[in-house]
Amino acid sequence: MIAIKSFGITGVNGYIVDVEVDISKGLPGYTLVGLPDNAVKEGKERVKSSILNLGYKFPVGNIVVNLAPAASKKEGAMYDLPIAVGILANANIITQSLNDWAFYGELSLNGELRRSNGVLPALLTAVEKKIKNVIIPADNYHEASFVSGINIYTAKNLSDVVSFFADNTAEQTRLKQVDAANFKALLADATYPCDMKYVRGQYVAKRALEIAAAGGHNILMIGPPGSGKTMLAKCFQTILPPMTFQESMETTKIHSCAGLLDAEHGIVLTRPFRCPHHTASAVSLAGGGKYARPGEISLAHNGVLFLDEMPEYNRSCLELLRQPLENYTIMISRASMTVEYPASFVLVASMNPCPCGYYGSRINRCKCTQTQIQRYLGKISGPLLDRIDLHIEVDQVTYDDLTNDKLAEDSATIRERVTKARAIQNDRFYQTKIHSNATMDTAMTKKYCTLSVEGENVLKTAFERLNLSARAYTRILKVARTIADLAGSEEILPEHISEAISYRSLDHFNRGANE
Ligand SMILES: Nc1ncnc2c1ncn2[C@@H]1O[C@H](COP(=O)(O)OP(=O)(O)O)[C@@H](O)[C@H]1O
Ligand SMILES: [Mg+2]
Ligand SMILES: [Zn+2]
């Protein structure tokens, strides 16, 4: 029996899998045990055909492949390479000791190694378990270049792997070893698909988005069609602070498991912006499915989840957001186990104020009745609204703003202010699990959001005048904290409170609709 090391993935984390290959005399057969799924089983044909294509005989006898530990379900095609290597070692075609080696990758029928999902989590497991050398597909090169502490080799096909281990040095092929990439340099060159400087006017919305970015607050934009909500949301990603290496690795792991990394960089360098359509299924949002994949909610990890036209989404899909908005992870129950995916994101949502879209617009007249408006707003459940700190009204830009030649402030400048405000929060929450004002719990809010008598008075007056709810109270305090941080003020001043109160549009709307 020969045991070859490889890796399995649960959720977005790897674990060691021992691929044990045994060939005994007797009736020819090929049995795969250890909870393999269909993709693993179909590997039999790919492995056989790859070996035959190399010009070797496929060993005759009863082949048994066991994937250990047997208790966990093995998914995907990346066991092809270790199984092929195990069979070749059993047939004495590879004779060198493979104790210090691990193998990971899918084979095509002609023996090419194909780009495989989950390489990053697999390699991080190798580092953790102190495996010295790993061979992966050549097309996963860039993704591997961010892992340090082990030797990683890439191969184009099975034949390269076999001749790499040839006993005769004259026959040996050299495999390309992966060099470390420079994260900082890549990050400095990262580009965004859009920029705030092209958004005309909309000063209030931009200011609110800056606050949301600075404190990690969820935000809802309410406004008529064509007012620029989608445009603003897309630009939100560009004013968030740059990713740290750790954040980038976390997000890259998720995108690696979903097979979404671009081959050129092999890493997620800018915070993701995910905008699932309102017809998206629960599985595509939350993750899971037949072949477990992270969903949109996890793909947005460390970035932005944008729900455009929020009331159009299926209620059950919106309900799915409650867990990640509270715990920053999403648990998926599958047939035999529960998988956890990271899901920490800023929620940006947009909606029309009413069915016709023009309630409150200064340009078009709304044709809806109060009942229609109320029913429309009621589509977003209270518990979800509870998690949204800022709601703002976005109206169509004026002609003057739209035709003004002057470009607005660019994203990089806004991002700098946001990053400064985040640095203050990093110091504040040093040695706690959280990083931003939005994620403060009740005790922390009490501790860090103290108000002067004057500030208390502003808040009290607003509560009585606007009939604000209890839930609005903590939201306003946290947002005021962020506004103070942006201003570099240790103290929350009355003006910070007043501004925070102004970003509670829906509290006013609801009141209006109820009257
Ligand atoms: N403030 C703005 N500055 C520049 N262009 C704008 C602005 N608002 C809207 N537009 C233009 O109008 C188009 C529609 O805006 P969009 O973001 O789709 O609006 P909404 O999502 O509110 O319906 C945008 O693609 C953009 O070209
Ligand atoms: Mg839109
Ligand atoms: Zn209307």
Coordinates of C-alpha atoms and ligand atoms in Angstrom, one line a residue:
M1 CA 0.0 0.0 0.0
I2 CA 1.2 3.5 -0.9
A3 CA -0.1 6.6 0.8
I4 CA 0.1 10.0 -1.0
K5 CA -0.7 13.2 0.7
S6 CA -3.3 15.6 -0.7
F7 CA -5.9 18.1 0.5
G8 CA -9.6 18.3 1.0
I9 CA -11.7 21.4 1.4
T10 CA -14.6 22.0 3.8
G11 CA -16.2 25.4 3.4
V12 CA -13.1 27.5 2.6
N13 CA -10.6 25.6 4.8
G14 CA -8.4 22.7 3.9
Y15 CA -7.4 19.5 5.6
I16 CA -4.9 16.7 4.9
V17 CA -6.3 13.8 2.9
D18 CA -4.2 10.6 2.7
V19 CA -4.8 9.0 -0.7
E20 CA -4.0 5.3 0.0
V21 CA -3.6 3.2 -3.1
D22 CA -3.4 -0.6 -3.0
I23 CA -3.1 -2.9 -5.9
S24 CA -3.6 -6.6 -5.2
K25 CA -3.6 -9.6 -7.5
G26 CA -7.0 -10.9 -8.4
L27 CA -9.8 -9.9 -10.6
P28 CA -9.2 -6.5 -12.2
G29 CA -11.2 -3.8 -10.5
Y30 CA -11.1 -0.2 -9.4
T31 CA -12.7 0.8 -6.2
L32 CA -12.8 4.2 -4.6
V33 CA -13.7 4.5 -0.9
G34 CA -13.7 7.3 1.7
L35 CA -16.9 9.2 0.8
P36 CA -16.0 10.4 -2.7
D37 CA -18.5 12.5 -4.7
N38 CA -19.2 12.0 -8.4
A39 CA -16.4 14.3 -9.5
V40 CA -13.9 12.3 -7.5
K41 CA -15.3 9.0 -8.9
E42 CA -15.2 10.2 -12.5
G43 CA -11.5 10.8 -11.9
K44 CA -11.0 7.1 -12.5
E45 CA -11.4 7.6 -16.3
R46 CA -9.2 10.7 -16.3
V47 CA -6.4 8.9 -14.3
K48 CA -6.5 5.8 -16.4
S49 CA -6.5 7.7 -19.7
S50 CA -3.7 10.0 -18.4
I51 CA -1.5 7.1 -17.5
L52 CA -2.1 5.3 -20.8
N53 CA -1.4 8.5 -22.6
L54 CA 2.0 8.6 -21.0
G55 CA 2.8 5.3 -22.6
Y56 CA 2.6 3.3 -19.5
K57 CA 0.6 0.2 -18.9
F58 CA -2.3 0.6 -16.5
P59 CA -1.6 -1.9 -13.7
V60 CA -3.6 -5.0 -13.9
G61 CA -5.1 -6.2 -10.6
N62 CA -7.6 -5.0 -8.1
I63 CA -7.0 -1.3 -7.4
V64 CA -8.4 0.1 -4.2
V65 CA -8.1 3.8 -3.5
N66 CA -9.0 5.0 0.0
L67 CA -9.4 8.6 0.8
A68 CA -8.7 9.1 4.5
P69 CA -10.1 10.4 6.8
A70 CA -13.1 8.4 5.7
A71 CA -15.6 10.5 7.7
S72 CA -15.4 13.6 5.6
K73 CA -17.0 13.9 2.2
K74 CA -14.5 14.4 -0.6
E75 CA -15.5 16.8 -3.3
G76 CA -14.1 17.8 -6.6
A77 CA -11.6 16.5 -9.1
M78 CA -8.3 17.6 -7.4
Y79 CA -7.6 14.0 -6.2
D80 CA -6.8 13.0 -9.8
L81 CA -3.1 13.8 -9.5
P82 CA -2.4 12.2 -6.1
I83 CA -4.3 9.1 -7.2
A84 CA -2.4 8.9 -10.5
V85 CA 0.9 9.3 -8.6
G86 CA -0.2 6.7 -6.1
I87 CA -0.9 4.2 -8.9
L88 CA 2.4 4.9 -10.6
A89 CA 4.3 4.5 -7.3
N90 CA 2.5 1.2 -6.7
A91 CA 3.5 0.0 -10.2
N92 CA 7.1 1.1 -9.4
I93 CA 7.1 3.7 -12.2
I94 CA 7.8 6.3 -9.5
T95 CA 10.3 4.8 -7.0
Q96 CA 11.5 7.8 -5.0
S97 CA 10.1 8.4 -1.5
L98 CA 7.2 10.8 -1.6
N99 CA 6.9 11.2 2.2
D100 CA 7.8 14.9 2.0
W101 CA 5.5 15.6 -0.9
A102 CA 1.8 16.4 -1.4
F103 CA -0.1 16.6 -4.7
Y104 CA -3.2 18.5 -5.7
G105 CA -4.8 18.9 -9.1
E106 CA -7.3 17.8 -11.7
L107 CA -6.2 15.9 -14.8
S108 CA -7.6 16.0 -18.3
L109 CA -8.0 12.8 -20.3
N110 CA -4.6 13.4 -22.0
G111 CA -2.7 14.0 -18.8
E112 CA -2.7 17.8 -18.7
L113 CA -3.0 19.3 -15.2
R114 CA -6.0 21.7 -15.2
R115 CA -6.4 24.8 -13.2
S116 CA -8.1 23.7 -10.0
N117 CA -10.2 25.3 -7.3
G118 CA -9.2 25.6 -3.7
V119 CA -5.4 25.7 -4.3
L120 CA -4.8 28.6 -1.8
P121 CA -6.6 26.9 1.2
A122 CA -4.8 23.6 0.3
L123 CA -1.4 25.3 0.4
L124 CA -2.2 27.1 3.6
T125 CA -3.0 23.7 5.1
A126 CA 0.4 22.4 3.8
V127 CA 2.1 25.2 5.7
E128 CA 0.2 24.6 8.8
K129 CA 0.9 20.8 8.7
K130 CA 4.6 21.4 7.9
I131 CA 4.5 19.5 4.6
K132 CA 7.8 20.4 2.8
N133 CA 6.9 20.2 -0.9
V134 CA 3.7 20.5 -2.9
I135 CA 3.0 20.0 -6.6
I136 CA 0.1 21.9 -8.1
P137 CA -1.1 22.7 -11.7
A138 CA 0.9 25.4 -13.6
D139 CA -2.2 27.5 -14.1
N140 CA -2.5 28.0 -10.4
Y141 CA 1.0 29.6 -10.2
H142 CA 0.0 33.1 -9.2
E143 CA -2.4 32.1 -6.5
A144 CA 0.4 30.0 -4.9
S145 CA 2.9 32.9 -4.9
F146 CA 1.4 34.4 -1.8
V147 CA 2.1 31.3 0.3
S148 CA 5.4 31.2 2.1
G149 CA 7.2 28.7 4.2
I150 CA 7.1 25.7 1.9
N151 CA 8.4 24.7 -1.6
I152 CA 5.7 24.8 -4.2
Y153 CA 6.3 23.4 -7.7
T154 CA 4.0 23.7 -10.7
A155 CA 3.6 21.1 -13.4
K156 CA 1.8 21.3 -16.8
N157 CA 1.0 17.6 -17.0
L158 CA 1.4 14.2 -15.4
S159 CA 4.4 13.3 -17.5
D160 CA 6.4 16.3 -16.1
V161 CA 5.6 15.0 -12.6
V162 CA 6.7 11.5 -13.4
S163 CA 10.0 12.5 -15.0
F164 CA 10.7 15.0 -12.1
F165 CA 10.9 11.9 -9.9
A166 CA 12.9 9.8 -12.3
D167 CA 15.8 8.0 -10.8
N168 CA 18.2 8.8 -13.6
T169 CA 19.1 12.5 -13.4
A170 CA 19.4 12.6 -17.2
E171 CA 15.7 11.9 -17.5
Q172 CA 14.6 14.3 -14.8
T173 CA 12.5 17.3 -15.7
R174 CA 12.8 20.4 -13.7
L175 CA 9.5 21.7 -12.4
K176 CA 9.0 25.5 -12.1
Q177 CA 9.2 26.5 -8.4
V178 CA 6.9 29.2 -7.3
D179 CA 8.5 32.5 -6.3
A180 CA 7.0 34.8 -3.6
A181 CA 5.0 37.7 -5.0
N182 CA 5.2 41.2 -3.7
F183 CA 1.8 42.0 -2.2
K184 CA 2.5 45.6 -1.4
A185 CA 3.6 46.3 -5.0
L186 CA 0.6 44.6 -6.5
L187 CA -1.7 46.4 -4.1
A188 CA -0.2 49.8 -5.1
D189 CA -1.0 49.0 -8.8
A190 CA -4.6 47.8 -8.1
T191 CA -7.2 49.5 -10.2
Y192 CA -10.9 50.2 -9.8
P193 CA -13.5 50.0 -12.5
C194 CA -15.0 53.4 -11.6
D195 CA -14.3 56.6 -9.6
M196 CA -16.4 59.0 -7.5
K197 CA -15.0 61.9 -9.5
Y198 CA -17.4 61.1 -12.3
V199 CA -20.5 61.3 -10.1
R200 CA -21.8 64.8 -10.4
G201 CA -23.5 66.6 -7.5
Q202 CA -24.9 64.2 -5.0
Y203 CA -22.9 65.8 -2.2
V204 CA -25.1 64.4 0.6
A205 CA -25.1 60.9 -0.8
K206 CA -21.3 61.0 -1.2
R207 CA -20.8 62.2 2.3
A208 CA -23.1 59.5 3.7
L209 CA -21.2 56.9 1.7
E210 CA -17.9 58.2 3.1
I211 CA -19.3 57.8 6.6
A212 CA -20.5 54.3 5.8
A213 CA -17.1 53.4 4.4
A214 CA -15.3 54.9 7.4
G215 CA -17.3 53.1 10.0
G216 CA -18.3 50.0 8.1
H217 CA -22.0 51.0 8.3
N218 CA -24.7 49.4 6.2
I219 CA -26.5 52.0 4.1
L220 CA -29.8 52.3 2.1
M221 CA -30.3 54.8 -0.7
I222 CA -33.8 55.8 -1.5
G223 CA -34.6 57.7 -4.6
P224 CA -36.3 57.8 -8.0
P225 CA -35.0 55.9 -11.1
G226 CA -32.1 57.5 -12.8
S227 CA -30.9 59.4 -9.7
G228 CA -27.6 57.6 -9.7
K229 CA -28.1 55.1 -6.9
T230 CA -26.5 52.2 -8.8
M231 CA -23.6 54.4 -10.0
L232 CA -23.0 55.6 -6.4
A233 CA -23.1 52.0 -5.1
K234 CA -20.6 50.8 -7.6
C235 CA -18.2 53.6 -6.6
F236 CA -18.6 52.7 -2.9
Q237 CA -16.0 50.0 -3.2
T238 CA -13.4 52.5 -4.4
I239 CA -13.5 54.6 -1.2
L240 CA -13.1 51.7 1.2
P241 CA -9.6 51.4 2.8
P242 CA -7.1 49.2 1.0
M243 CA -7.1 45.5 1.9
T244 CA -4.6 44.2 4.4
F245 CA -2.7 41.1 3.4
Q246 CA -4.7 39.1 5.8
E247 CA -8.0 40.4 4.5
S248 CA -6.9 39.7 0.9
M249 CA -5.9 36.1 1.8
E250 CA -9.3 35.5 3.5
T251 CA -11.2 36.8 0.5
T252 CA -8.9 35.1 -2.0
K253 CA -9.5 31.7 -0.3
I254 CA -13.3 32.1 -0.8
H255 CA -12.8 33.2 -4.5
S256 CA -10.4 30.3 -5.0
C257 CA -13.0 27.8 -3.8
A258 CA -15.5 29.3 -6.1
G259 CA -13.1 29.1 -9.0
L260 CA -13.4 32.9 -9.6
L261 CA -9.8 34.1 -9.3
D262 CA -8.4 35.7 -12.4
A263 CA -5.4 33.7 -13.5
E264 CA -3.2 36.8 -14.1
H265 CA -3.1 37.9 -10.5
G266 CA -4.4 34.9 -8.6
I267 CA -5.4 37.1 -5.7
V268 CA -8.2 39.5 -4.8
L269 CA -6.6 42.9 -4.5
T270 CA -9.5 45.2 -4.2
R271 CA -12.5 44.8 -1.9
P272 CA -15.1 42.8 -3.8
F273 CA -18.3 44.3 -5.0
R274 CA -21.0 41.7 -5.4
C275 CA -24.5 42.6 -6.8
P276 CA -26.7 39.5 -7.0
H277 CA -29.7 40.0 -9.1
H278 CA -33.1 40.1 -7.3
T279 CA -34.0 36.8 -9.0
A280 CA -31.0 35.0 -7.5
S281 CA -31.8 31.8 -5.7
A282 CA -31.2 31.2 -2.0
V283 CA -28.3 28.8 -2.8
S284 CA -26.5 31.2 -5.1
L285 CA -26.8 33.8 -2.4
A286 CA -25.9 31.8 0.7
G287 CA -23.7 29.1 -0.9
G288 CA -23.9 25.3 -0.7
G289 CA -25.6 23.3 -3.4
K290 CA -24.6 19.9 -4.9
Y291 CA -21.0 20.9 -5.2
A292 CA -20.5 23.1 -2.2
R293 CA -19.6 26.6 -3.3
P294 CA -19.5 29.9 -1.4
G295 CA -22.5 32.1 -2.3
E296 CA -22.6 35.8 -3.2
I297 CA -22.9 36.7 0.5
S298 CA -19.5 35.1 1.1
L299 CA -17.9 36.3 -2.1
A300 CA -18.6 39.8 -0.8
H301 CA -16.5 39.0 2.3
N302 CA -14.4 42.1 3.3
G303 CA -16.1 44.1 0.6
V304 CA -19.6 45.2 -0.5
L305 CA -22.8 43.3 -1.0
F306 CA -25.1 45.5 -3.1
L307 CA -28.9 44.8 -3.3
D308 CA -30.2 47.0 -6.1
E309 CA -33.9 47.6 -5.8
M310 CA -34.1 45.8 -2.5
P311 CA -38.0 45.4 -2.3
E312 CA -37.8 43.3 -5.5
Y313 CA -35.9 40.5 -3.7
N314 CA -37.7 37.5 -2.5
R315 CA -38.5 37.8 1.2
S316 CA -36.8 34.5 2.1
C317 CA -33.6 35.7 0.4
L318 CA -33.6 38.9 2.4
E319 CA -34.1 36.8 5.6
L320 CA -30.9 34.9 4.7
L321 CA -29.0 38.1 5.3
R322 CA -29.9 38.4 9.0
Q323 CA -27.4 35.7 10.2
P324 CA -24.3 37.1 8.4
L325 CA -25.3 40.7 9.3
E326 CA -25.2 39.6 12.9
N327 CA -22.4 37.1 13.1
Y328 CA -20.3 37.8 9.9
T329 CA -20.5 34.2 8.8
I330 CA -23.1 32.1 7.1
M331 CA -23.8 28.4 8.1
I332 CA -25.0 26.1 5.4
S333 CA -26.5 22.7 6.4
R334 CA -25.8 20.0 3.9
A335 CA -26.7 16.4 3.8
S336 CA -24.1 15.2 6.2
M337 CA -22.6 18.3 7.7
T338 CA -22.7 22.0 8.4
V339 CA -20.3 24.2 6.5
E340 CA -19.4 27.7 7.6
Y341 CA -18.4 30.4 5.2
P342 CA -17.0 33.8 6.2
A343 CA -19.4 36.7 5.3
S344 CA -18.4 40.0 6.7
F345 CA -19.4 42.8 4.3
V346 CA -20.9 46.2 4.2
L347 CA -24.5 46.1 2.9
V348 CA -25.4 48.7 0.4
A349 CA -29.0 48.7 -0.7
S350 CA -31.1 50.9 -3.0
M351 CA -34.8 51.3 -3.5
N352 CA -37.4 53.5 -5.0
P353 CA -39.4 55.4 -2.5
C354 CA -42.7 54.1 -3.8
P355 CA -44.1 51.9 -6.6
C356 CA -44.0 54.7 -9.2
G357 CA -40.6 55.8 -8.0
Y358 CA -41.2 59.5 -7.6
Y359 CA -42.5 60.0 -4.1
G360 CA -40.6 63.0 -2.7
S361 CA -39.0 63.9 -6.0
R362 CA -38.8 67.5 -6.9
I363 CA -38.8 66.7 -10.6
N364 CA -41.6 64.3 -11.2
R365 CA -45.0 63.9 -9.4
C366 CA -45.7 60.7 -7.5
K367 CA -49.0 59.0 -8.5
C368 CA -49.2 56.5 -5.6
T369 CA -51.6 56.4 -2.7
Q370 CA -50.4 56.5 0.9
T371 CA -51.4 52.8 1.3
Q372 CA -49.4 51.8 -1.8
I373 CA -46.4 53.6 -0.5
Q374 CA -46.8 52.1 2.9
R375 CA -47.1 48.6 1.5
Y376 CA -44.1 49.1 -0.7
L377 CA -41.9 50.2 2.2
G378 CA -43.2 47.4 4.4
K379 CA -41.6 44.9 2.0
I380 CA -38.3 45.3 3.8
S381 CA -38.6 43.5 7.1
G382 CA -38.0 45.4 10.3
P383 CA -35.1 43.1 11.5
L384 CA -33.2 43.8 8.3
L385 CA -33.9 47.5 8.5
D386 CA -32.6 47.3 12.1
R387 CA -29.1 46.4 10.7
I388 CA -29.0 49.4 8.4
D389 CA -27.4 52.4 10.1
L390 CA -27.8 55.0 7.4
H391 CA -30.7 55.7 5.1
I392 CA -30.6 58.6 2.7
E393 CA -32.7 60.1 0.0
V394 CA -31.0 60.5 -3.4
D395 CA -32.8 62.8 -5.8
Q396 CA -32.0 63.3 -9.5
V397 CA -29.1 65.7 -10.1
T398 CA -29.9 69.2 -11.2
Y399 CA -29.2 70.2 -14.8
D400 CA -26.5 72.6 -13.5
D401 CA -24.7 69.9 -11.6
L402 CA -24.9 67.5 -14.5
T403 CA -23.5 69.9 -17.1
N404 CA -20.8 71.3 -14.8
D405 CA -17.3 70.7 -16.4
K406 CA -15.5 70.4 -13.1
L407 CA -14.8 66.9 -12.0
A408 CA -15.7 66.1 -8.4
E409 CA -13.3 64.9 -5.7
D410 CA -11.7 61.6 -6.7
S411 CA -12.0 58.3 -4.9
A412 CA -8.4 58.2 -3.8
T413 CA -8.8 61.4 -1.8
I414 CA -11.9 60.2 -0.1
R415 CA -10.3 56.8 0.5
E416 CA -7.5 58.5 2.3
R417 CA -9.8 60.2 4.8
V418 CA -11.7 56.9 5.3
T419 CA -8.4 55.1 5.9
K420 CA -7.5 57.7 8.6
A421 CA -10.8 57.2 10.3
R422 CA -10.3 53.4 10.2
A423 CA -6.9 53.8 11.8
I424 CA -8.5 55.5 14.8
Q425 CA -10.9 52.6 15.1
N426 CA -8.1 50.1 14.8
D427 CA -6.5 51.7 17.9
R428 CA -9.8 51.9 19.7
F429 CA -10.6 48.2 19.2
Y430 CA -7.1 47.0 19.6
Q431 CA -7.2 43.6 21.4
T432 CA -10.9 43.1 20.7
K433 CA -12.4 41.1 17.9
I434 CA -13.9 44.0 16.1
H435 CA -12.5 46.6 13.8
S436 CA -15.2 49.1 13.1
N437 CA -17.7 51.3 14.8
A438 CA -20.6 49.6 13.1
T439 CA -19.8 46.3 14.8
M440 CA -19.7 47.7 18.4
D441 CA -22.0 45.8 20.8
T442 CA -24.1 47.5 23.5
A443 CA -21.3 47.7 26.1
M444 CA -18.9 49.2 23.6
T445 CA -21.4 51.7 22.4
K446 CA -21.9 52.8 25.9
K447 CA -18.2 53.1 26.5
Y448 CA -17.2 54.9 23.3
C449 CA -20.2 57.0 22.5
T450 CA -20.6 59.2 25.5
L451 CA -22.3 62.5 24.9
S452 CA -21.9 65.9 26.4
V453 CA -25.0 67.4 28.0
E454 CA -25.5 69.5 24.9
G455 CA -25.2 66.4 22.7
E456 CA -27.8 64.6 24.9
N457 CA -30.1 67.5 24.4
V458 CA -29.9 67.5 20.6
L459 CA -30.6 63.8 20.6
K460 CA -33.5 64.1 23.0
T461 CA -35.1 66.9 21.1
A462 CA -34.8 64.9 17.9
F463 CA -36.4 61.9 19.4
E464 CA -39.4 63.8 20.6
R465 CA -39.8 65.8 17.5
L466 CA -39.2 63.0 15.0
N467 CA -40.7 60.2 17.1
L468 CA -37.6 58.1 16.6
S469 CA -37.6 54.4 17.6
A470 CA -35.4 52.8 20.2
R471 CA -33.5 51.0 17.4
A472 CA -32.7 54.3 15.8
Y473 CA -30.9 55.4 19.0
T474 CA -27.9 53.1 18.9
R475 CA -27.6 53.5 15.2
I476 CA -27.4 57.3 15.5
L477 CA -24.8 57.0 18.3
K478 CA -22.5 54.7 16.2
V479 CA -22.8 56.8 13.1
A480 CA -22.0 59.9 15.2
R481 CA -18.9 58.1 16.5
T482 CA -17.8 57.6 12.9
I483 CA -18.5 61.2 12.0
A484 CA -16.4 62.3 15.0
D485 CA -13.6 60.0 13.9
L486 CA -13.7 61.4 10.4
A487 CA -13.3 64.9 11.9
G488 CA -10.5 63.6 14.1
S489 CA -12.4 64.5 17.2
E490 CA -12.2 62.4 20.3
E491 CA -15.4 63.8 21.6
I492 CA -18.8 63.4 19.9
L493 CA -19.9 66.9 19.4
P494 CA -23.6 68.1 19.0
E495 CA -23.0 68.7 15.3
H496 CA -21.9 65.1 14.8
I497 CA -25.2 63.9 16.5
S498 CA -27.3 66.3 14.3
E499 CA -25.6 65.0 11.2
A500 CA -26.1 61.4 12.2
I501 CA -29.8 62.1 12.8
S502 CA -30.2 63.4 9.3
Y503 CA -29.3 60.0 7.9
R504 CA -32.5 58.3 9.2
S505 CA -34.8 59.1 6.2
L506 CA -36.8 56.0 6.6
D507 CA -37.8 56.8 10.1
H508 CA -39.4 60.0 8.7
F509 CA -40.8 58.1 5.7
N510 CA -42.5 55.5 7.8
R511 CA -44.0 58.2 9.9
G512 CA -45.2 60.1 6.8
A513 CA -46.7 56.9 5.4
N514 CA -48.4 56.1 8.6
E515 CA -50.1 59.4 9.0
Ligands
LIG1 N1 -24.9 62.2 -10.4 C1 -24.6 61.7 -11.6 N2 -23.5 62.1 -12.2 C2 -23.2 61.6 -13.4 N3 -24.0 60.7 -14.1 C3 -25.2 60.4 -13.5 C4 -25.6 60.9 -12.2 N4 -26.8 60.3 -11.9 C5 -27.1 59.5 -12.9 N5 -26.2 59.6 -13.9 C6 -26.3 58.8 -15.2 O1 -27.5 58.2 -15.2 C7 -27.4 56.8 -15.4 C8 -28.4 56.1 -14.5 O2 -28.1 56.2 -13.2 P1 -28.3 55.0 -12.2 O3 -27.2 54.9 -11.3 O4 -28.6 53.7 -13.0 O5 -29.6 55.4 -11.4 P2 -30.6 54.6 -10.5 O6 -29.8 53.4 -10.1 O7 -30.8 55.6 -9.4 O8 -31.8 54.3 -11.3 C9 -26.0 56.5 -14.9 O9 -25.5 55.4 -15.7 C10 -25.2 57.8 -15.2 O10 -24.8 57.7 -16.6
MG2 MG -30.4 51.4 -10.3
ZN3 ZN -45.1 57.0 -6.3

